[in-house]
mmCIF file of C-alpha atoms and ligand atoms in Angstrom:
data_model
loop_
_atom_site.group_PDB
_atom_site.id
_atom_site.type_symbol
_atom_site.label_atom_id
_atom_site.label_comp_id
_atom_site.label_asym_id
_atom_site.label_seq_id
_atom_site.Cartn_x
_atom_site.Cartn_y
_atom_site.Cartn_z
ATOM 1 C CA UNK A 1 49.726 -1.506 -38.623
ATOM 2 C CA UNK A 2 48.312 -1.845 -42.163
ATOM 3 C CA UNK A 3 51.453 -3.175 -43.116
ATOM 4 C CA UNK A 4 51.404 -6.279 -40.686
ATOM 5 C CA UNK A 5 47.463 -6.900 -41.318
ATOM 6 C CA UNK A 6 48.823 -7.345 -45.174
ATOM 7 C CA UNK A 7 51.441 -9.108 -44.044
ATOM 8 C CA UNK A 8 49.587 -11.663 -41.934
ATOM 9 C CA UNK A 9 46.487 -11.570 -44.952
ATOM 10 C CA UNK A 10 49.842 -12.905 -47.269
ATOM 11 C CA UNK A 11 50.973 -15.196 -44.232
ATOM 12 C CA UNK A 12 47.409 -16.960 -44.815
ATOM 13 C CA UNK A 13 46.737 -17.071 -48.342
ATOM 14 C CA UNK A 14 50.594 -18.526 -48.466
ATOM 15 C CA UNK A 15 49.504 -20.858 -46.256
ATOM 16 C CA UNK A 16 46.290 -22.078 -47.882
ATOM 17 C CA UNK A 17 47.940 -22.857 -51.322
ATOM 18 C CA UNK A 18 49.864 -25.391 -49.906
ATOM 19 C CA UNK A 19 46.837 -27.242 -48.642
ATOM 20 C CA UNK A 20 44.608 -29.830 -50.307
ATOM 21 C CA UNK A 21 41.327 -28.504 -50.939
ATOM 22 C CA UNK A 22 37.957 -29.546 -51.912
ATOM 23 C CA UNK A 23 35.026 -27.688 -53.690
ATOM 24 C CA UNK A 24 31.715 -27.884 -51.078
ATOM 25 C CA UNK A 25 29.014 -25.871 -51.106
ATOM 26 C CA UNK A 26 30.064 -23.052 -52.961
ATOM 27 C CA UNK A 27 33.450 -22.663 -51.167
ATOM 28 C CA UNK A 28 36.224 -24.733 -50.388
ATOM 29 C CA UNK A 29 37.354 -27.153 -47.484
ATOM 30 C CA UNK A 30 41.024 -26.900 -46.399
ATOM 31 C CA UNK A 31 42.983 -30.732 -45.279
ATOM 32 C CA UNK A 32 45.217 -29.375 -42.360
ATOM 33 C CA UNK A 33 46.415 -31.903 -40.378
ATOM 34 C CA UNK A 34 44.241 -34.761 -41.423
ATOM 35 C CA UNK A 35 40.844 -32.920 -40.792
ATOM 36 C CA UNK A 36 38.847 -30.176 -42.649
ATOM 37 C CA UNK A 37 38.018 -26.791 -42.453
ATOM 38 C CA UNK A 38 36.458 -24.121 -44.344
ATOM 39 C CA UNK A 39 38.050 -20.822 -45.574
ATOM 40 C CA UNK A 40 36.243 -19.260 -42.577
ATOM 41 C CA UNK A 41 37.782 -21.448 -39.938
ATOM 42 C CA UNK A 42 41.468 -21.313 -41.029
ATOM 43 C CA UNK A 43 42.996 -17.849 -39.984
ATOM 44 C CA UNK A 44 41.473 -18.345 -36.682
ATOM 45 C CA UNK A 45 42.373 -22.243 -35.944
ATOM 46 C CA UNK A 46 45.519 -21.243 -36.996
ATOM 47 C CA UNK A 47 45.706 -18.413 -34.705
ATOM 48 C CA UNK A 48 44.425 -19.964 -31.485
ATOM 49 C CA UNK A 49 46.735 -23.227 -32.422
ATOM 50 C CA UNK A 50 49.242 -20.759 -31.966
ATOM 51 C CA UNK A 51 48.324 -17.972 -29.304
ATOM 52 C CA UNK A 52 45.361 -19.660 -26.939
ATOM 53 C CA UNK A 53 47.074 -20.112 -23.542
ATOM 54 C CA UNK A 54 44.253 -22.332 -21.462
ATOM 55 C CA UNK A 55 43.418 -21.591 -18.290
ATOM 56 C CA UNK A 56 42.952 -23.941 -15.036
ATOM 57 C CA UNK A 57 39.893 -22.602 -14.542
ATOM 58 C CA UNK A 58 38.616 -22.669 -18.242
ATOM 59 C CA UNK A 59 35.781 -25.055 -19.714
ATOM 60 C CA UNK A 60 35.961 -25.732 -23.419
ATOM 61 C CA UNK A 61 32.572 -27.091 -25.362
ATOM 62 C CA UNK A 62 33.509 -29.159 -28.091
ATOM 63 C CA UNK A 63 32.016 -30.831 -30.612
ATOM 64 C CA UNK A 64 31.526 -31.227 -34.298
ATOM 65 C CA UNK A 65 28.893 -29.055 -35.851
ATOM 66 C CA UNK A 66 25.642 -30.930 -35.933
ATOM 67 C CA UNK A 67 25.981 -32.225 -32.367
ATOM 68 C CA UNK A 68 23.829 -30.333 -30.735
ATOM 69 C CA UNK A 69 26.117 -27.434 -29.597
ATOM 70 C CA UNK A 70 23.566 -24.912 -29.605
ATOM 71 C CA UNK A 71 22.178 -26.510 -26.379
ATOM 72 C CA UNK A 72 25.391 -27.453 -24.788
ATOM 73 C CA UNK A 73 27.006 -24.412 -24.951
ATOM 74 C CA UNK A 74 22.788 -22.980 -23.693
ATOM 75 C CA UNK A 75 22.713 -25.352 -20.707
ATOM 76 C CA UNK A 76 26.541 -24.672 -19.226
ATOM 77 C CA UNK A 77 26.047 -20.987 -19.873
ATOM 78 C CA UNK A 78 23.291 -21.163 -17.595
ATOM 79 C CA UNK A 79 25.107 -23.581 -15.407
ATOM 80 C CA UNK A 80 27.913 -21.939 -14.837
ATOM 81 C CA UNK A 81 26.483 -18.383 -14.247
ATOM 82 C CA UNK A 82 23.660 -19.510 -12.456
ATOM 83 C CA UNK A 83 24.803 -17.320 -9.385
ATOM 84 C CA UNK A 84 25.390 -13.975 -11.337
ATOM 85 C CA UNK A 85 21.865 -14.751 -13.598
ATOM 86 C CA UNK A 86 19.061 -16.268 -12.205
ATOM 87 C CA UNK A 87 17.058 -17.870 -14.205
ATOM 88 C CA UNK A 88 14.292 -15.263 -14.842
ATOM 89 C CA UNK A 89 12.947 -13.102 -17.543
ATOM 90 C CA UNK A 90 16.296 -10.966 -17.536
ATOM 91 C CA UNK A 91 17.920 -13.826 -18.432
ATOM 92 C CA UNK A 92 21.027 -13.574 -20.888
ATOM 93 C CA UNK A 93 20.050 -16.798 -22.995
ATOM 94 C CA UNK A 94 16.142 -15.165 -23.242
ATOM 95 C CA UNK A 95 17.906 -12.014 -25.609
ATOM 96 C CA UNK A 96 21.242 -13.833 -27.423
ATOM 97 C CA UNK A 97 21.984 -16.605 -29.128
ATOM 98 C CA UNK A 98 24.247 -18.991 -27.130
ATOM 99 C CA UNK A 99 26.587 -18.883 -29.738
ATOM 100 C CA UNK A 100 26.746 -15.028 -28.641
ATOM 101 C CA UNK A 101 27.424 -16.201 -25.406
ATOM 102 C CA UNK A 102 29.744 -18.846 -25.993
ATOM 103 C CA UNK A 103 31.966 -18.062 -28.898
ATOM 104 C CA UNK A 104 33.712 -20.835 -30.461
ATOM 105 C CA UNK A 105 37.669 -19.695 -30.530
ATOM 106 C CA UNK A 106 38.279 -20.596 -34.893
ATOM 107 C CA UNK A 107 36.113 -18.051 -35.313
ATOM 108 C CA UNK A 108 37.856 -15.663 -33.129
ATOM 109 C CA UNK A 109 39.742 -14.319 -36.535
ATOM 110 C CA UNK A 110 42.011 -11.577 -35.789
ATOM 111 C CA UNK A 111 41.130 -9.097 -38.636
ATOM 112 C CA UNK A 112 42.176 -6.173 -36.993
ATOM 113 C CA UNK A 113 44.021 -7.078 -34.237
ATOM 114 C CA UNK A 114 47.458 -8.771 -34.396
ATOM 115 C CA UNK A 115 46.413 -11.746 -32.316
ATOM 116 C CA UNK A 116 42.797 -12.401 -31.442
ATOM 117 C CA UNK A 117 41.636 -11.172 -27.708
ATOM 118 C CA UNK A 118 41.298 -13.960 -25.767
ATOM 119 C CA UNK A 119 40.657 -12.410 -22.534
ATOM 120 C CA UNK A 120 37.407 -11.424 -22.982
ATOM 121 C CA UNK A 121 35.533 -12.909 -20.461
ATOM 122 C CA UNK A 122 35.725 -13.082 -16.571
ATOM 123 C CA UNK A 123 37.463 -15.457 -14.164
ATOM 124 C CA UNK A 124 36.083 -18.576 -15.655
ATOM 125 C CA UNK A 125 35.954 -18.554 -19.156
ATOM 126 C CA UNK A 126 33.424 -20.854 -21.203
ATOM 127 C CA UNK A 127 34.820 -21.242 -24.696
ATOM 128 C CA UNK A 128 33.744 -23.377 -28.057
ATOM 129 C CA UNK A 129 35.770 -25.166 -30.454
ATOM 130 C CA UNK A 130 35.028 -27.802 -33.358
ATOM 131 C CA UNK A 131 38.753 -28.311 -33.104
ATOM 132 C CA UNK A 132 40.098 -31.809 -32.891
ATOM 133 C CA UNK A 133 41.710 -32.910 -29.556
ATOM 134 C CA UNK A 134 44.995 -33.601 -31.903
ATOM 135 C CA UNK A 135 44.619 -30.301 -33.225
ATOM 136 C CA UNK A 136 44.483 -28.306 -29.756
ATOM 137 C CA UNK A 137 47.435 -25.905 -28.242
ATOM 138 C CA UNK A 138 48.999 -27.794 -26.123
ATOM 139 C CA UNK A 139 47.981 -25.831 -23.101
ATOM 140 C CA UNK A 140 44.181 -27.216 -23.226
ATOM 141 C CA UNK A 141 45.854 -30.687 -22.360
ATOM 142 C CA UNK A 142 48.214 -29.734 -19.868
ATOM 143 C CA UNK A 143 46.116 -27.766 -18.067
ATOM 144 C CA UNK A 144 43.057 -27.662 -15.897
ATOM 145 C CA UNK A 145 40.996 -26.613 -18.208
ATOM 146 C CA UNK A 146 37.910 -29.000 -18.690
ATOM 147 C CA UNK A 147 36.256 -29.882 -21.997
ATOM 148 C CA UNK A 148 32.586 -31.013 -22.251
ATOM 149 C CA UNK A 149 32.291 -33.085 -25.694
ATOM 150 C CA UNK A 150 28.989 -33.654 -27.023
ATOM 151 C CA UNK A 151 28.424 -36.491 -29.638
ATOM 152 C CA UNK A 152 25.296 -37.686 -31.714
ATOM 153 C CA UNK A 153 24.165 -40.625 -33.676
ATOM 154 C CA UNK A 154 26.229 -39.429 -37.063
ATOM 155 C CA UNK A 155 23.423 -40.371 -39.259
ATOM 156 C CA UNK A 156 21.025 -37.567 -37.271
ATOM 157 C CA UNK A 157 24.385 -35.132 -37.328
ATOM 158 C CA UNK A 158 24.350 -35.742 -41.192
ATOM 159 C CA UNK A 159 21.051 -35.023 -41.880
ATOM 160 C CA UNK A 160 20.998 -32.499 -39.864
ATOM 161 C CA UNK A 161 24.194 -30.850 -41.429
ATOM 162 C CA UNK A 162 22.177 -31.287 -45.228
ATOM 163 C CA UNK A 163 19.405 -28.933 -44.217
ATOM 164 C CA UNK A 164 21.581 -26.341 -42.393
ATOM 165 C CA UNK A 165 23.856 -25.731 -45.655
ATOM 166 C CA UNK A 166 20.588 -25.809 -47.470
ATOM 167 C CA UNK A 167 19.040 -23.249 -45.438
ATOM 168 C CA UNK A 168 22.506 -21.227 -45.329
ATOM 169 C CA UNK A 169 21.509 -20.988 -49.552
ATOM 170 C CA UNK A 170 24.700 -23.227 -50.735
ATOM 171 C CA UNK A 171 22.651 -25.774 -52.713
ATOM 172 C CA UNK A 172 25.724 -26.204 -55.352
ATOM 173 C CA UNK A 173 26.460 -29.922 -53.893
ATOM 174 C CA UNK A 174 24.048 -32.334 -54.581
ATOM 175 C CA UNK A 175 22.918 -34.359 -51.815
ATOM 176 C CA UNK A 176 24.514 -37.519 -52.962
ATOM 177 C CA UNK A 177 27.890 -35.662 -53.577
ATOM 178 C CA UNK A 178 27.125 -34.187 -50.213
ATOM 179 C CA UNK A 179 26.883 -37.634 -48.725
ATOM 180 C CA UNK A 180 29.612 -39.111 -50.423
ATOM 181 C CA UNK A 181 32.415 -36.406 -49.344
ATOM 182 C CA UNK A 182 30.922 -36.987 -46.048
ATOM 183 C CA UNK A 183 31.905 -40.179 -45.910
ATOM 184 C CA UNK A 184 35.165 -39.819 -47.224
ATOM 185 C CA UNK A 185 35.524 -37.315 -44.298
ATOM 186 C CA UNK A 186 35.341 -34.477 -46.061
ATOM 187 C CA UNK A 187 32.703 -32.095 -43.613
ATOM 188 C CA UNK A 188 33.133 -29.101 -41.291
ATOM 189 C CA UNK A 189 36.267 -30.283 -39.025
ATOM 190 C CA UNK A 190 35.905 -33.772 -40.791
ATOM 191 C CA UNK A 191 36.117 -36.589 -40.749
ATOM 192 C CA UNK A 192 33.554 -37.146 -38.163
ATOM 193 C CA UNK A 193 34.836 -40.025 -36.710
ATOM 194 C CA UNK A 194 38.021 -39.433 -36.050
ATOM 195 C CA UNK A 195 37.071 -36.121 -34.544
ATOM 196 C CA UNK A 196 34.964 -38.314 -31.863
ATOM 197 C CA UNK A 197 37.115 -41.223 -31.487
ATOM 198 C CA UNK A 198 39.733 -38.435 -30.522
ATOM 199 C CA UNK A 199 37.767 -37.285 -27.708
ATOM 200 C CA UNK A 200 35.852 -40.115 -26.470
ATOM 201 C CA UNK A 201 39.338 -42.090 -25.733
ATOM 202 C CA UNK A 202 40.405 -38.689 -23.836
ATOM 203 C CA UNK A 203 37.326 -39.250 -21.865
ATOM 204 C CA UNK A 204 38.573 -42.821 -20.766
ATOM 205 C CA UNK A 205 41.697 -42.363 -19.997
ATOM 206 C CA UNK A 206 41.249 -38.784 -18.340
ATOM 207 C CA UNK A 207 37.606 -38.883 -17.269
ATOM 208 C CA UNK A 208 38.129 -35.704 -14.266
ATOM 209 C CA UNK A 209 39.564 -33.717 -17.423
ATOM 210 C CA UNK A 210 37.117 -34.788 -20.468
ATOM 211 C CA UNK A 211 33.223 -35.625 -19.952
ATOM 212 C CA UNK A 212 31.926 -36.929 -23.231
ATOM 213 C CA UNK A 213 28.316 -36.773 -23.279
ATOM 214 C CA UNK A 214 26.184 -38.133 -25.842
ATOM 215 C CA UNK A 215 22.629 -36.190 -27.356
ATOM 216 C CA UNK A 216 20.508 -38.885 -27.549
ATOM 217 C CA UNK A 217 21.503 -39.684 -23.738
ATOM 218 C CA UNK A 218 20.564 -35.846 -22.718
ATOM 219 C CA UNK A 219 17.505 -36.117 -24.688
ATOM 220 C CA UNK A 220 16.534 -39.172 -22.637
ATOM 221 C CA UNK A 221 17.627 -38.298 -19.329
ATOM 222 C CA UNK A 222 18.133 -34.489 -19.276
ATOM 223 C CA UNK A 223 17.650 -33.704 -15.499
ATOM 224 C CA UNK A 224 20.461 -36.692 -15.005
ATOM 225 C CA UNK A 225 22.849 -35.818 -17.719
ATOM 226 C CA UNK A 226 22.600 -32.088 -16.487
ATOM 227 C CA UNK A 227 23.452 -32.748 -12.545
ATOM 228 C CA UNK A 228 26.354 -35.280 -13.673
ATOM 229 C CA UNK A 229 27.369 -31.939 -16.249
ATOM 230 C CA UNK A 230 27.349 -29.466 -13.089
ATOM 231 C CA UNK A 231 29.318 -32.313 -10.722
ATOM 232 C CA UNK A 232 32.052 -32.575 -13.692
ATOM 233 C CA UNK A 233 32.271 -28.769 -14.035
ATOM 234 C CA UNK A 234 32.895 -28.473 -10.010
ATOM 235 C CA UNK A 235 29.322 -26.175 -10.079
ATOM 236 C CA UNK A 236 27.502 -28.996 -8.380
ATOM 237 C CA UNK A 237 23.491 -28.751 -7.736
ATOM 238 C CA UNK A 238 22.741 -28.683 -4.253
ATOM 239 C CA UNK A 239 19.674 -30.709 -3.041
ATOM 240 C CA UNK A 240 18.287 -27.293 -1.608
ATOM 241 C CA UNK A 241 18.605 -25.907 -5.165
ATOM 242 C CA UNK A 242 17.331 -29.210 -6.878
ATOM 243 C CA UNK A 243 14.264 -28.847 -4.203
ATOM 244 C CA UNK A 244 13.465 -25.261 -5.268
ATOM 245 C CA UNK A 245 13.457 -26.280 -8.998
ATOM 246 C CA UNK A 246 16.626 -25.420 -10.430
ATOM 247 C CA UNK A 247 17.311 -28.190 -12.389
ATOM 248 C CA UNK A 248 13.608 -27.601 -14.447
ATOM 249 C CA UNK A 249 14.504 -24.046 -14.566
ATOM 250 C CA UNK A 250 17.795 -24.690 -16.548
ATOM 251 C CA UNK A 251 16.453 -27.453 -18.661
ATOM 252 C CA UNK A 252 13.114 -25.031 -19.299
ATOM 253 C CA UNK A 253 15.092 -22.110 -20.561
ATOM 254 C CA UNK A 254 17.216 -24.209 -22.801
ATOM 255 C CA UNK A 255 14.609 -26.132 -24.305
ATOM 256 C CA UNK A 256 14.304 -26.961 -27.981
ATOM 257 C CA UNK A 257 11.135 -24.967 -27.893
ATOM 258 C CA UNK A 258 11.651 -22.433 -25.574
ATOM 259 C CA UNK A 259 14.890 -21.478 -27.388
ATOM 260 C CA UNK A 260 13.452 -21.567 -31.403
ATOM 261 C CA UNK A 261 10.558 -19.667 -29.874
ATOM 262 C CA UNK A 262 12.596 -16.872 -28.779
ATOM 263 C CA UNK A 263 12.673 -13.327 -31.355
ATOM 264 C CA UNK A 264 16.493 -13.261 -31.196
ATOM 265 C CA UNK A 265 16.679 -16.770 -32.374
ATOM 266 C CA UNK A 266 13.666 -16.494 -34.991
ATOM 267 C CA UNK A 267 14.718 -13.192 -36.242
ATOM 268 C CA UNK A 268 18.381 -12.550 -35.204
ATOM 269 C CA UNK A 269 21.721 -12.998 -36.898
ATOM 270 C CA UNK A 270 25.238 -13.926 -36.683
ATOM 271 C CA UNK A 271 27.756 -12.928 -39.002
ATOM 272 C CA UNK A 272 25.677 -14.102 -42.402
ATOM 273 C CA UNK A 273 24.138 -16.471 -40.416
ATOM 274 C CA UNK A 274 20.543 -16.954 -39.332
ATOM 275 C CA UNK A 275 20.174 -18.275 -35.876
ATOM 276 C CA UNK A 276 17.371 -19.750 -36.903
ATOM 277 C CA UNK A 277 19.556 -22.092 -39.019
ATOM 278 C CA UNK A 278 20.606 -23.730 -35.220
ATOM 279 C CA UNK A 279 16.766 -25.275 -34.727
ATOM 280 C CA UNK A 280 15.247 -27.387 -37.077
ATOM 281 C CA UNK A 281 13.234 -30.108 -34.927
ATOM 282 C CA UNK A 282 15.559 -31.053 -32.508
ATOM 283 C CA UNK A 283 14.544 -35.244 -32.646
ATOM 284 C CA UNK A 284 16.405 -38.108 -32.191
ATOM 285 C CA UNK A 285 16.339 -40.523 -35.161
ATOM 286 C CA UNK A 286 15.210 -38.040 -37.354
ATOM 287 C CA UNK A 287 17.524 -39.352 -39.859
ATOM 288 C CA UNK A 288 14.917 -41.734 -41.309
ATOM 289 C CA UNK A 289 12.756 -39.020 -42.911
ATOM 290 C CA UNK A 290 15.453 -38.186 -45.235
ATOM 291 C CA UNK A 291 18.485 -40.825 -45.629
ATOM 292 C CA UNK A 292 17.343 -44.016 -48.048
ATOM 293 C CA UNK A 293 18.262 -46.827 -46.569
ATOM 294 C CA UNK A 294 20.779 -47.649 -48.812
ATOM 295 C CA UNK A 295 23.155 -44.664 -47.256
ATOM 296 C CA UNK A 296 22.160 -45.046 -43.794
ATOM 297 C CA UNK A 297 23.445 -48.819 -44.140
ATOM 298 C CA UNK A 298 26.498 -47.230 -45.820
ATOM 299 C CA UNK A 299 26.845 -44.583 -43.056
ATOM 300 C CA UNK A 300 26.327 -47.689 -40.092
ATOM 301 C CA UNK A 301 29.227 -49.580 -42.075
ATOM 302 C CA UNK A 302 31.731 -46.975 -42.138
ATOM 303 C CA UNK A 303 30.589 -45.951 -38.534
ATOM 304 C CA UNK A 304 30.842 -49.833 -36.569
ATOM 305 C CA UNK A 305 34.387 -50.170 -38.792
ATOM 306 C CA UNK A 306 35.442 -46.739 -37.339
ATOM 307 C CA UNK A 307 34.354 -47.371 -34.005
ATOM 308 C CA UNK A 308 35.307 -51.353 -33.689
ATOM 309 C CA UNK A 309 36.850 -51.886 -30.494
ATOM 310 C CA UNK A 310 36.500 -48.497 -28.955
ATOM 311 C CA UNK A 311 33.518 -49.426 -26.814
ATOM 312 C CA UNK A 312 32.010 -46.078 -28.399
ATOM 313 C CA UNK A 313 28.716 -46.531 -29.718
ATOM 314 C CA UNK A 314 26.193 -43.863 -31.518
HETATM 315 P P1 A3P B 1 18.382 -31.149 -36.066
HETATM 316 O O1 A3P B 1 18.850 -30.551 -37.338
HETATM 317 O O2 A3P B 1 18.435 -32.649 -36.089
HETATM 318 O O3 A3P B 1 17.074 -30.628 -35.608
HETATM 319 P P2 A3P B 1 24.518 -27.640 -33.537
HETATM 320 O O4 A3P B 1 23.984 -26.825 -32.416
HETATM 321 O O5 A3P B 1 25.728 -28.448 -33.176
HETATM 322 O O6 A3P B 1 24.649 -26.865 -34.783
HETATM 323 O O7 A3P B 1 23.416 -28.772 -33.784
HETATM 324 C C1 A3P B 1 22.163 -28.423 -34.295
HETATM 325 C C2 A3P B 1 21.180 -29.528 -33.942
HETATM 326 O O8 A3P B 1 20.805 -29.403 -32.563
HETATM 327 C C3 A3P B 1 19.917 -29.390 -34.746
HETATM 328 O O9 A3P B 1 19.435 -30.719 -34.910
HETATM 329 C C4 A3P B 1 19.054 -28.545 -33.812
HETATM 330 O O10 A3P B 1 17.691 -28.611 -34.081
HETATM 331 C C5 A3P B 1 19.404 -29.165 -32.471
HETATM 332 N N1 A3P B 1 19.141 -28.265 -31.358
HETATM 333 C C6 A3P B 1 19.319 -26.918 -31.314
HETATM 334 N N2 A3P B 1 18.947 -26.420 -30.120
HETATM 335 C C7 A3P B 1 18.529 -27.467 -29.383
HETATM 336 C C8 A3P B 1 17.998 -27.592 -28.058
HETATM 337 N N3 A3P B 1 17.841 -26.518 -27.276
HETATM 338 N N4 A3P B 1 17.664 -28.827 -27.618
HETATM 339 C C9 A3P B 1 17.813 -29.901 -28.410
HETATM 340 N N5 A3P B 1 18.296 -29.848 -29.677
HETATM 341 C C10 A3P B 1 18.654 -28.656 -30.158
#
C-alpha cells in the first residue's frame, strides 16, 4: 500500500514539473489546461478528472472562489434537505461550516486512499467544484446531474479575493502584483472570465441542466432567486410551505449575519483555514473602498472585451 501512495506521490510531482507555474502568495499556481490551480488543488482535480462518475440525481455548486459560494452551497444545503432538517435550532448549517457540508470534489485529495471516496453522501449528492466546465469528467455533462453556477461583479470577487489571502497570512504579493496576475488570469481556477463565460453559455444552450445565477441578483431579490433555485433543482416550494414561512426560514439561517455570527464560523477551522476567512461584509459594490479607479477601469476593460457579445453582463 505504501508502495502505491509513493508511487502515485511520484505520479504527481512528475506531473507538476511539466507544468507552467507562477509564484503567488507564497506558493505556486499550476497552468493545466489553460486555467490555474494551486499545489493544493492539483492531486485532487486530477483525481476527480479521472475517477468522478456523476450521478442523475447529483447537483454540483460551482463557481470561482470569491463568488459567494459560502452561501450557495448554505442555501441548497438547506434546500435540498429541508425534509430530513427542519429549519430549527438543531439545524446542521447552525454547528458546520457549509463548506463541511458541501465539500468541493479538488479538494477531495486521496492521501490515503487509492482513489478519493466519492460515495459519501446519500441518494442525492450535493457536491462543489471551482472546476471549469471544460475541465469536468465527462460524466457531469452527459448526465443528469445539475450544476448551480454562481457569478459576481469580478471587481467585488477581486477585492474580495485580496483580503481573504491577506487574512490567510500570504502577504508576499503586493497588491499591485496581485492585481496584475489577476488580470493576466493568473487566480485560483483563473482566468476568471473564461471560467464564467464557460458556464454562462452552458446555461443558454442547456438551461434545464445549468442555472447560472448571479450574487448581486440574489442579494436583490433573494426570496425570488431562491424559489426559481428550488424549481431548477426539482425541490420546488409549495405555496402551503411559502405560506408557513419557509422561504424566510431558509434565507434567515443563511444570512450574511446569521452565518458570521455563528461560534463554528467565528471560531472554527478547516484544514489551515479559518472559516471566518468566508465573511468579510458580504456587500455588493464593495469594490470601491479599495480598487483606485485607475484598476477598476482596467478591470471593466478587460471584463466588456471578455464578455463582448455574450449577452453576459456583471
Ligand atoms: P466579501 O469579501 O465581498 O465580503 P466565497 O464563499 O466564494 O469564498 O465568497 C466569499 C464572499 O461571499 C465574501 O464576500 C463573503 O463575505 C460573502 N459571503 C459569505 N457568506 C455570505 C452570505 N451568507 N451571504 C452573502 N454573502 C456572503
Amino acid at each position: 500500500d505504501s508502495d502505491l501512495q509513493e508511487l502515485m506521490e511520484q505520479q504527481r510531482k512528475n506531473l507538476l514539473s511539466t507544468l507552467p507555474r507562477q509564484r503567488w502568495q507564497g506558493s505556486y499556481l499550476y497552468k493545466y489546461n489553460g486555467f490555474w490551480f494551486s499545489t493544493m488543488q492539483m492531486p485532487g482535480l486530477v483525481e476527480f478528472r479521472k475517477h468522478f462518475q456523476a450521478r442523475d440525481s447529483d447537483v454540483l455548486i460551482i463557481t470561482t472562489p470569491k463568488s459567494g459560494t459560502t452561501w450557495l452551497k448554505a442555501l441548497a444545503f438547506a434546500l435540498m434537505n429541508r425534509n430530513i432538517y427542519p429549519i430549527n435550532q438543531n439545524h446542521p448549517l447552525l454547528n458546520q461550516n457549509p463548506h463541511t457540508l458541501v465539500l468541493n470534489l479538488e479538494y477531495l485529495s486521496p492521501h490515503d486512499k487509492q482513489h478519493p471516496d466519492y460515495s459519501f453522501q446519500g441518494s442525492r449528492r450535493l457536491l462543489g467544484t471551482h472546476c471549469p466546465l471544460a475541465l469536468l469528467p465527462e460524466s457531469v455533462m452527459n448526465s443528469g446531474c445539475k450544476i448551480v453556477y454562481l457569478c459576481r461583479n469580478i471587481k467585488d470577487i477581486f477585492v474580495s479575493y485580496w483580503h481573504f489571502t491577506n487574512k490567510l497570512g500570504s502577504t508576499e504579493t503586493s497588491f499591485e502584483e496581485f492585481f496584475d496576475l489577476f488580470c493576466k488570469g493568473v487566480s485560483l481556477s483563473g482566468p476568471v472570465w473564461d471560467h464564467v463565460l464557460g458556464y454562462w453559455k452552458a446555461s443558454l444552450d442547456k438551461p434545464q441542466k445549468v442555472l447560472c445565477l448571479k450574487y448581486e441578483e440574489m442579494t436583490q431579490e433573494p426570496a425570488f432567486n431562491l424559489k426559481h433555485l428550488a424549481e431548477f433543482l426539482g425541490c420546488p416550494i409549495s405555496q402551503e410551505e411559502e405560506t408557513a414561512g419557509a422561504v424566510d426560514e431558509i434565507l434567515g439561517l443563511c444570512s450574511f449575519d446569521q452565518m458570521r455570527n455563528l461560534e463554528v464560523n467565528k471560531s472554527g477551522t478547516l484544514g489551515n483555514l479559518r472559516n471566518h476567512a468566508f465573511f468579510r461584509n458580504g456587500k455588493v459594490g464593495d469594490w470601491k473602498n479599495d480598487l483606485p479607479s485607475e484598476m477598476a477601469g482596467r478591470l471593466d476593460q478587460i471584463t466588456a472585451q471578455k464578455f463582448h457579445g455574450s449577452g453576459l453582463d456583471l
